[in-house]
Short mmCIF file of C-alpha atoms in Angstrom, two decimals:
data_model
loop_
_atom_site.label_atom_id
_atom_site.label_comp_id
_atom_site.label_asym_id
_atom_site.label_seq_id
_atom_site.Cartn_x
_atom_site.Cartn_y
_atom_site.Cartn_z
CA UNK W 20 -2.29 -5.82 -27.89
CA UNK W 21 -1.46 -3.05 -25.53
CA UNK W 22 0.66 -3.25 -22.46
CA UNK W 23 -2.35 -2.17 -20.44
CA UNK W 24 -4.05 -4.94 -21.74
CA UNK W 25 -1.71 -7.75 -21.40
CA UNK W 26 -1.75 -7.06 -17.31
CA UNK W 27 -5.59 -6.25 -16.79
CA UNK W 28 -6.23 -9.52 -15.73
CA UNK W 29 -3.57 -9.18 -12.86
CA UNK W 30 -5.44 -6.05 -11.82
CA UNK W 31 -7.78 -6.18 -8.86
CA UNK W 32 -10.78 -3.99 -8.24
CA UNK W 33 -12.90 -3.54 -5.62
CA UNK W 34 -16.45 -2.25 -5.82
CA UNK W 35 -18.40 -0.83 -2.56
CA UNK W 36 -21.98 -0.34 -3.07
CA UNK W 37 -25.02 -1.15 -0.42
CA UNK W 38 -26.90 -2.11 -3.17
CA UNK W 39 -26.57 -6.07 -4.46
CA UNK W 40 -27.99 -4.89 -7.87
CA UNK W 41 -25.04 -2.68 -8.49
CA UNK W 42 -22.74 -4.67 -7.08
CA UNK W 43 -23.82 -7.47 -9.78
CA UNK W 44 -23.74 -4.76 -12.61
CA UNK W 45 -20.45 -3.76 -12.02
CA UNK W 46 -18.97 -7.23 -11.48
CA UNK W 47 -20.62 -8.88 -15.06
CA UNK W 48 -18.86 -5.52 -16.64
CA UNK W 49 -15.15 -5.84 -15.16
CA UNK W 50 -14.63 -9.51 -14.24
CA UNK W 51 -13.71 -10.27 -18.08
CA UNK W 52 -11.05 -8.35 -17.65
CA UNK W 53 -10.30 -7.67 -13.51
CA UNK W 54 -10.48 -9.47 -10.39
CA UNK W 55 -13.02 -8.34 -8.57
CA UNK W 56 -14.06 -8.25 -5.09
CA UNK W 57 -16.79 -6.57 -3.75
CA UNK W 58 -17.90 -4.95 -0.04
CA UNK W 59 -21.09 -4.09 0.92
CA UNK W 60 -20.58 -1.27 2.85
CA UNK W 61 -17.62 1.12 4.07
CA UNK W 62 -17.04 -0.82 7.23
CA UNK W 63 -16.02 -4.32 5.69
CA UNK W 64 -14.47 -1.99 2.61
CA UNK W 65 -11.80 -0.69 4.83
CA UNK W 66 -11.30 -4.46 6.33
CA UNK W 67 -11.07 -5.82 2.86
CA UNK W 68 -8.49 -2.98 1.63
CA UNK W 69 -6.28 -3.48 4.98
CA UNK W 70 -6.21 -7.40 4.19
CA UNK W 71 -5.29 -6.93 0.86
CA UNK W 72 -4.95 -3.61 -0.79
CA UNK W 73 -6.69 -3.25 -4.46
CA UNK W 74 -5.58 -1.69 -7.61
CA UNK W 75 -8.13 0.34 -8.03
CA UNK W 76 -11.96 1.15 -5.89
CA UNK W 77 -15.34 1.90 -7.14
CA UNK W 78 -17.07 3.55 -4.25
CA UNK W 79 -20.47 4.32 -3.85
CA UNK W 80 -21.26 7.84 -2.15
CA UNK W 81 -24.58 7.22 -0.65
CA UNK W 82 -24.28 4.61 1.89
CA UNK W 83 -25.32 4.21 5.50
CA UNK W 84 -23.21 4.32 8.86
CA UNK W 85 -20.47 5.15 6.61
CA UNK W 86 -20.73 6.97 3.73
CA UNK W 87 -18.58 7.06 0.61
CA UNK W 88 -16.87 10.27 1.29
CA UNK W 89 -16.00 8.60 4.83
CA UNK W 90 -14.47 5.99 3.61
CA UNK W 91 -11.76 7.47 0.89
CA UNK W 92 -10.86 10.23 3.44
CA UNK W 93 -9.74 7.60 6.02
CA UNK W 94 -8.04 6.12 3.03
CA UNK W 95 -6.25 8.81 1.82
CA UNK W 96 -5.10 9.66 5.50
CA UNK W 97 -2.85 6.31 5.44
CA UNK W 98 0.07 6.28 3.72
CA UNK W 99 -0.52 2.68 2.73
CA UNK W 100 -3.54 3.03 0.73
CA UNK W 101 -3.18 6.62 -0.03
CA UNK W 102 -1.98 6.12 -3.49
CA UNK W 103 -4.74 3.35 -4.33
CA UNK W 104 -7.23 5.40 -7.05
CA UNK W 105 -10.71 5.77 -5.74
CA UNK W 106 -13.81 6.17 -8.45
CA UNK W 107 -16.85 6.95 -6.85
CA UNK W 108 -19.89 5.28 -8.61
CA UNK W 109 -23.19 7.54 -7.45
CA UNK W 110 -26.76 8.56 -8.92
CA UNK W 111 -26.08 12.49 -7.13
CA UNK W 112 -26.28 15.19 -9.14
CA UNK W 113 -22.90 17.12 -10.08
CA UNK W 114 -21.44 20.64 -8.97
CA UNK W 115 -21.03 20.39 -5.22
CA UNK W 116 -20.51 16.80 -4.60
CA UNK W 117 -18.45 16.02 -6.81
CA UNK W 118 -16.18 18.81 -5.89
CA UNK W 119 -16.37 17.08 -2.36
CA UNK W 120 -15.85 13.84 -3.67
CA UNK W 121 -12.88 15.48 -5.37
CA UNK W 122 -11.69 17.05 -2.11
CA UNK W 123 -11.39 14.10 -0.41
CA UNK W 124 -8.91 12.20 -2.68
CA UNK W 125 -11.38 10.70 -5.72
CA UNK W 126 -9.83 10.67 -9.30
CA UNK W 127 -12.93 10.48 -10.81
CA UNK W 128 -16.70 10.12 -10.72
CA UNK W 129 -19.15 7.60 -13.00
CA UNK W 130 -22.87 8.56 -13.06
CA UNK W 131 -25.68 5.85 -12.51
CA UNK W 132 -27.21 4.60 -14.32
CA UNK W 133 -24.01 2.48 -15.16
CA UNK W 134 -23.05 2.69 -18.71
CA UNK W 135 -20.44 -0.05 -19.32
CA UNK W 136 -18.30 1.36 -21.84
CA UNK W 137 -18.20 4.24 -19.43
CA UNK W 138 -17.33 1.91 -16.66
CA UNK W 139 -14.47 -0.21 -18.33
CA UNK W 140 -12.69 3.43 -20.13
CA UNK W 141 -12.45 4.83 -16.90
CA UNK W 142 -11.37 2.50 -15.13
CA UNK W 143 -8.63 1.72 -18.00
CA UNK W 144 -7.60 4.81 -17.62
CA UNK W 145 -7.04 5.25 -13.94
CA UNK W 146 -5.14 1.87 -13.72
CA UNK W 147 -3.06 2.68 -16.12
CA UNK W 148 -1.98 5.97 -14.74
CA UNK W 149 -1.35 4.01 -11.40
CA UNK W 150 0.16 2.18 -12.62
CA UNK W 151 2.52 4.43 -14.61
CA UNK W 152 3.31 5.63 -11.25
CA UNK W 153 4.22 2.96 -9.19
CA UNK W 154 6.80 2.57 -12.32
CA UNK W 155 7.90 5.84 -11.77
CA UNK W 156 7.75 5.97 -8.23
CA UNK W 157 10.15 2.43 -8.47
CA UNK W 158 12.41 3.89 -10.59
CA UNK W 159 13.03 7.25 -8.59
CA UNK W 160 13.65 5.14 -5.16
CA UNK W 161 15.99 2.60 -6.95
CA UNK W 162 17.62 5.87 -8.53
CA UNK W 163 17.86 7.46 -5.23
CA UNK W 164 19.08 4.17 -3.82
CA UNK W 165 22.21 4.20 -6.30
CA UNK W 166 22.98 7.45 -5.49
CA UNK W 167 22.87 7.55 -1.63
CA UNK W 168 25.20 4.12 -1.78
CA UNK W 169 27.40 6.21 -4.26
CA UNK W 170 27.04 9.45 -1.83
CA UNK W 171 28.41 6.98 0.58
CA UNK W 172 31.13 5.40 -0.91
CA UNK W 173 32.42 8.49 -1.83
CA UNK W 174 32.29 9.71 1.75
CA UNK W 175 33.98 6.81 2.95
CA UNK W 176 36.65 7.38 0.69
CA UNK W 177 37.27 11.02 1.68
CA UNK W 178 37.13 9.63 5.50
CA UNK W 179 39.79 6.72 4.50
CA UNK W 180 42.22 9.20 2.35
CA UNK W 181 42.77 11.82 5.71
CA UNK W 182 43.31 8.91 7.61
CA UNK W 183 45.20 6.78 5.21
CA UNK W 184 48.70 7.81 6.44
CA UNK W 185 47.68 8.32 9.70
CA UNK W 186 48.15 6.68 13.27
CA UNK W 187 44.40 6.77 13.80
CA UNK W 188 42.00 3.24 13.33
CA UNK W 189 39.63 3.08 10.80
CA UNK W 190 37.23 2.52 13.33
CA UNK W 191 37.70 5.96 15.02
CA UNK W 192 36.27 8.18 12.15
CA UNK W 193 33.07 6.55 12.56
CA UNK W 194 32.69 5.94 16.09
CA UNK W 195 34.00 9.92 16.59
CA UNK W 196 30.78 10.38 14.15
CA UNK W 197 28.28 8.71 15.90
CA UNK W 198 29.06 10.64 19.49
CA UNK W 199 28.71 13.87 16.99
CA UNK W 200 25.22 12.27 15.82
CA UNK W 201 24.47 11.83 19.61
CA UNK W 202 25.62 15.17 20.52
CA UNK W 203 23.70 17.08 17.96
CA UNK W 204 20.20 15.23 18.53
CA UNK W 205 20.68 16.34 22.48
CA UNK W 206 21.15 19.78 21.09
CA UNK W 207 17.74 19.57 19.51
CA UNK W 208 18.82 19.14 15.75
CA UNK W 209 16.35 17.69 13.42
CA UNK W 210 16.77 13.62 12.83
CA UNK W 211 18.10 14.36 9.48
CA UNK W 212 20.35 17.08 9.96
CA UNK W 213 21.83 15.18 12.64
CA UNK W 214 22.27 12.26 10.24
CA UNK W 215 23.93 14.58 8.10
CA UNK W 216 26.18 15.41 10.49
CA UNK W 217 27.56 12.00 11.64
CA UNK W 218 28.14 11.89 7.75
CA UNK W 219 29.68 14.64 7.25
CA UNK W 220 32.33 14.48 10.43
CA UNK W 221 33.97 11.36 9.22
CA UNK W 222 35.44 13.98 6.28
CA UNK W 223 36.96 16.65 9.07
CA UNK W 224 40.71 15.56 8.74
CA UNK W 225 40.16 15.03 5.07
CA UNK W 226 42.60 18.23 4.59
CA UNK W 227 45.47 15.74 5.96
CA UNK W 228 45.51 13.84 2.30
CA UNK W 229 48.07 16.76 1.66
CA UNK W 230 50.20 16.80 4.56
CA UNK W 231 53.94 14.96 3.72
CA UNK W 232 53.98 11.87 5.07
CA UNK W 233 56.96 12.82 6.89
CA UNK W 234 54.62 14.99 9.17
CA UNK W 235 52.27 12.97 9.58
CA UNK W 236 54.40 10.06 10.55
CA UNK W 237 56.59 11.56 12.57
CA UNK W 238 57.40 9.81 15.30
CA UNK W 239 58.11 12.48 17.59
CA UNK W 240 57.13 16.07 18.78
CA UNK W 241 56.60 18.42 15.82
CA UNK W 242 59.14 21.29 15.62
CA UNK W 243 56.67 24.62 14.83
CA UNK W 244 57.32 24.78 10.80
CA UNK W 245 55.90 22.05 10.76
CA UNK W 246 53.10 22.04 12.95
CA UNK W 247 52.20 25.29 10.71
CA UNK W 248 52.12 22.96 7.76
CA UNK W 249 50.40 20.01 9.85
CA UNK W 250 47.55 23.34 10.76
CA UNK W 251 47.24 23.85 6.89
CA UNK W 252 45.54 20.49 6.62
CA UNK W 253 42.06 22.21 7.88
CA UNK W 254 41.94 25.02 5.13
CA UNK W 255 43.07 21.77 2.55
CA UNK W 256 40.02 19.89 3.84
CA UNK W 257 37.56 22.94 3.07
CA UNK W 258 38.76 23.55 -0.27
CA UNK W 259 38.85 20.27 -1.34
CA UNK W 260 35.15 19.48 0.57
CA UNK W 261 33.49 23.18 -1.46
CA UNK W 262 34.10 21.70 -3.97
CA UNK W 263 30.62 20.03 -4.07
CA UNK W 264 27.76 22.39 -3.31
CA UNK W 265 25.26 19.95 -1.75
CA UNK W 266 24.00 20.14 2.02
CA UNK W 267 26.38 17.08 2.83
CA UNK W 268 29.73 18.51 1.80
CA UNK W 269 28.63 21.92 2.87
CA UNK W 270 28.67 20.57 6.27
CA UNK W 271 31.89 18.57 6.23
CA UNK W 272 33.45 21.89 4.98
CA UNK W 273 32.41 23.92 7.71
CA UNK W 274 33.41 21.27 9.93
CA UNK W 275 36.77 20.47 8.14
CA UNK W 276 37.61 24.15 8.27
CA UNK W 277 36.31 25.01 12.09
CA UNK W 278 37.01 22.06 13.93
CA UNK W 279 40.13 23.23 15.14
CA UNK W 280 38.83 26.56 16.36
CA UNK W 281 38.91 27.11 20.11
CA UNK W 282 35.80 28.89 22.55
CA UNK W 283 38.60 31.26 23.45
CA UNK W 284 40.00 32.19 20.44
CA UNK W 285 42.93 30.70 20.32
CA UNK W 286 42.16 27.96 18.14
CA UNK W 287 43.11 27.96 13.65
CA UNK W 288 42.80 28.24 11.30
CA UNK W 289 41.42 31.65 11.71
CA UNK W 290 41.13 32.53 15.55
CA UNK W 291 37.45 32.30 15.51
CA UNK W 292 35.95 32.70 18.57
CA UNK W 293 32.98 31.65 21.06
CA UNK W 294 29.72 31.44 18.68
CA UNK W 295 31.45 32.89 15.71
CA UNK W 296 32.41 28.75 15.56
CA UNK W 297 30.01 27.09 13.55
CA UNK W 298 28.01 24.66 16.11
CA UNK W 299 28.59 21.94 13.72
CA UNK W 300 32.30 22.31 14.27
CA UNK W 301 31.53 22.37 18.25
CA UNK W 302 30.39 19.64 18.14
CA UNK W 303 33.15 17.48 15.97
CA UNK W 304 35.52 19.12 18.30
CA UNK W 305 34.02 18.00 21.38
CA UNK W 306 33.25 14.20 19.48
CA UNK W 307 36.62 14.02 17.96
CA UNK W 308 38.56 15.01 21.41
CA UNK W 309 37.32 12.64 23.60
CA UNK W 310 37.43 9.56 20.87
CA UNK W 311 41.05 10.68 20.30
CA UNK W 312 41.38 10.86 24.17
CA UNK W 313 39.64 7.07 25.01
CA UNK W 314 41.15 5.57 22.25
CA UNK W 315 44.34 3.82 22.08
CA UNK W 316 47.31 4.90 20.02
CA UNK W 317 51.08 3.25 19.03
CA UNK W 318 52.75 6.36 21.58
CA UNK W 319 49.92 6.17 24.50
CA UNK W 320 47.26 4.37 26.11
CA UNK W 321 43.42 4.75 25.92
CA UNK W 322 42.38 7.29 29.11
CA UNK W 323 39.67 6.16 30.69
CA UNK W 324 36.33 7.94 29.71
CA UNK W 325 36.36 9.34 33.23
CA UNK W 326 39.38 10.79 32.84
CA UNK W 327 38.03 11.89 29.33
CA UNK W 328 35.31 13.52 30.54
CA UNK W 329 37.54 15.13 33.67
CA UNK W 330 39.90 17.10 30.89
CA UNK W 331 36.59 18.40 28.48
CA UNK W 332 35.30 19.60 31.85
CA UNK W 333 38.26 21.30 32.49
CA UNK W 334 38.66 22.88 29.04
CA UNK W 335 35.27 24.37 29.08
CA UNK W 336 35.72 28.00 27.98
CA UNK W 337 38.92 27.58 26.68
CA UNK W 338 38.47 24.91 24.37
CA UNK W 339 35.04 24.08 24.44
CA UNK W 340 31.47 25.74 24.37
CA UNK W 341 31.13 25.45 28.09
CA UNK W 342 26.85 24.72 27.75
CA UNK W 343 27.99 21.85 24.78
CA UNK W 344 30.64 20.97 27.76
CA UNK W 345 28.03 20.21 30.33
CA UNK W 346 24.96 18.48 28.17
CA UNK W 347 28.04 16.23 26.52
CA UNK W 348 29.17 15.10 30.00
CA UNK W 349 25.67 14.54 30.97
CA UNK W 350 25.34 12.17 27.82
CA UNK W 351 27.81 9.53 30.15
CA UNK W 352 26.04 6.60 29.72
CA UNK W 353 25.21 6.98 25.96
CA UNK W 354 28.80 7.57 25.12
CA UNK W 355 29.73 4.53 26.73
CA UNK W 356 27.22 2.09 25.05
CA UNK W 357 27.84 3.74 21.66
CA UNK W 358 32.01 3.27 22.24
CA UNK W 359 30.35 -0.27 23.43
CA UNK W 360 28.73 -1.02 20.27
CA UNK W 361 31.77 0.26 17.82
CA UNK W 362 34.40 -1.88 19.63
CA UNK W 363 32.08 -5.09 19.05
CA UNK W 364 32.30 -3.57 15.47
CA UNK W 365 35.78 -4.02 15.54
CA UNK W 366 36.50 -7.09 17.11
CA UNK W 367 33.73 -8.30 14.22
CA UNK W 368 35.74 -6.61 11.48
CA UNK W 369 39.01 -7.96 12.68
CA UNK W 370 37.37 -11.89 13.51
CA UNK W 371 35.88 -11.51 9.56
CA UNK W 372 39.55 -10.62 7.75
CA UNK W 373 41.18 -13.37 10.00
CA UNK W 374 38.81 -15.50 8.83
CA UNK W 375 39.56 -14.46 4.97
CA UNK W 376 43.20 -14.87 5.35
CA UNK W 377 43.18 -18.23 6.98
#
């Protein structure tokens, strides 16, 4: 016995037709082998799909009020029942209508009078095919599924590695990600790239995996050798981020490699200059800055985001795009309930691994 066979009787069909007589005919020739339910005319069709969507639709064409054609292009317009196959069942001639039929999302067309073989092939047929692709369809989103968790568990682990021998919380690449998110939607960029953004700016210090520790951790002012090596950590980051040529680690390139650029020029690692700085890298620069500024660190104390805002103000057209200056002060409020929502994140995180080690 076929797989298709084994599951017809978990199959559902629903047939549409004004008509009692055909609704009978087509009922004695499927329920051996389908449920069946049955609508007399569009109207209560479309109630009877939104209550509980079929496998698969006979539809009559010629019907009043609401016609056949009607009803599967209202179907097909909702992404809920788009993908349910619609067979329309109809004594019209071929050529024209069933080229509209067609237009409007039907798989296929059975001529009256009913011929039950007919009937029970096609309808095989198109079940099985939806069937296949549901399958299909599954298998692609769990697919995708495994590889967006792996996309992000590799991102978190080039976040953790420039930070691991840092002074920085874990907390701040993420928080510093979502005011870059923020940022970047204000500036008009679309949901997803945006998303892709707050992604790809937790990777911007990446470069500092291979900085000596002795740099990194030193706990005092850097003598200039090596702040040039501490400066080398950018072009690090963008070689080791170009590595992968996909949208994501495009971005955190660019932004790995420019976020240390300056409006004026007088930024590294290559003295870029005014738009010649990627806007993605603006951006970080701007986010990164005033989470570095409001946050506290072992040798300072958190500014407030006043004051925060007071020295990005002040560095407009030095450091900072002076326009990406103004709409990121303007943002006030939304900066505050996002810093808001990561230090409840925190206090969570750090309440959870108490809780472990007790």
């Amino acid at each position: 016995m076929s797989p298709m066979t084994d599951q017809s009787v978990s199959f559902s069909v629903l047939v549409v037709d004004d008509e009692p007589a055909n609704i009978d005919i087509l009922k004695d020739i499927l329920q051996p082998l389908y449920k069946v339910r049955v609508a007399p005319s569009g109207q209560i069709a479309l109630k009877v799909i939104e209550r509980t969507p079929p496998d698969l639709i006979l539809l009559d064409v010629m019907m009043p009020e609401m016609d056949g054609l009607e009803v599967c292009k209202r179907l097909k317009s909702q992404p809920a029942f788009a993908g349910i196959p619609v067979i329309f069942v109809t004594a019209l001639g071929q050529g024209e209508d069933e080229e509209r039929g067609f237009a409007v999302g039907a798989v296929d067309y059975i001529a009256k009078p009913i011929v039950p073989a007919l009937v029970l092939a096609r309808v095989k047929t198109h079940l099985a095919l939806s069937h296949q692709q549901k399958v299909t369809e599954q298998a692609v989103q769990q697919r995708t599924q495994a590889l967006l968790e792996s996309q992000h568990s590799a991102i978190n682990m080039l976040a953790t590695a420039g930070h691991y021998n840092d002074t920085d919380t874990g907390v701040h690449i993420w928080r510093m990600a979502a005011y870059a998110k923020a940022l970047a939607l204000r500036l008009h960029w679309p949901v997803e790239k945006a998303e892709l953004l707050g992604q790809a700016a937790t990777m911007h210090d990446t470069g500092k995996i291979g900085i000596p520790d002795s740099i990194l951790k030193a706990p005092r002012r850097l003598t200039d050798e090596e702040m040039a090596i501490m400066r080398e950590h950018a072009q690090i980051g963008y070689e080791i981020l170009s590595q992968s040529h996909c949208p994501l680690f495009d971005l955190a390139a660019e932004v790995a490699w420019c976020h240390h650029e300056k409006w004026d020029g007088s930024g590294y690692p290559r003295k870029l200059q005014g738009t010649d700085i990627p806007e993605s890298a603006r951006i970080v620069a701007l986010a990164d800055v005033f989470d570095a500024l409001t946050m506290e660190r072992p040798y300072k104390q958190a500014w407030s985001c006043e004051a925060a805002f007071d020295y990005i103000r002040n560095e407009a057209g030095r450091h900072f795009d002076p326009k990406m200056v103004e709409l990121f002060c303007s943002m006030h409020s939304e900066l505050k309930d996002i810093k808001q929502e990561w230090a409840q994140r925190e206090c969570q995180t750090i309440a959870a691994t108490a809780a472990k080690a007790s």
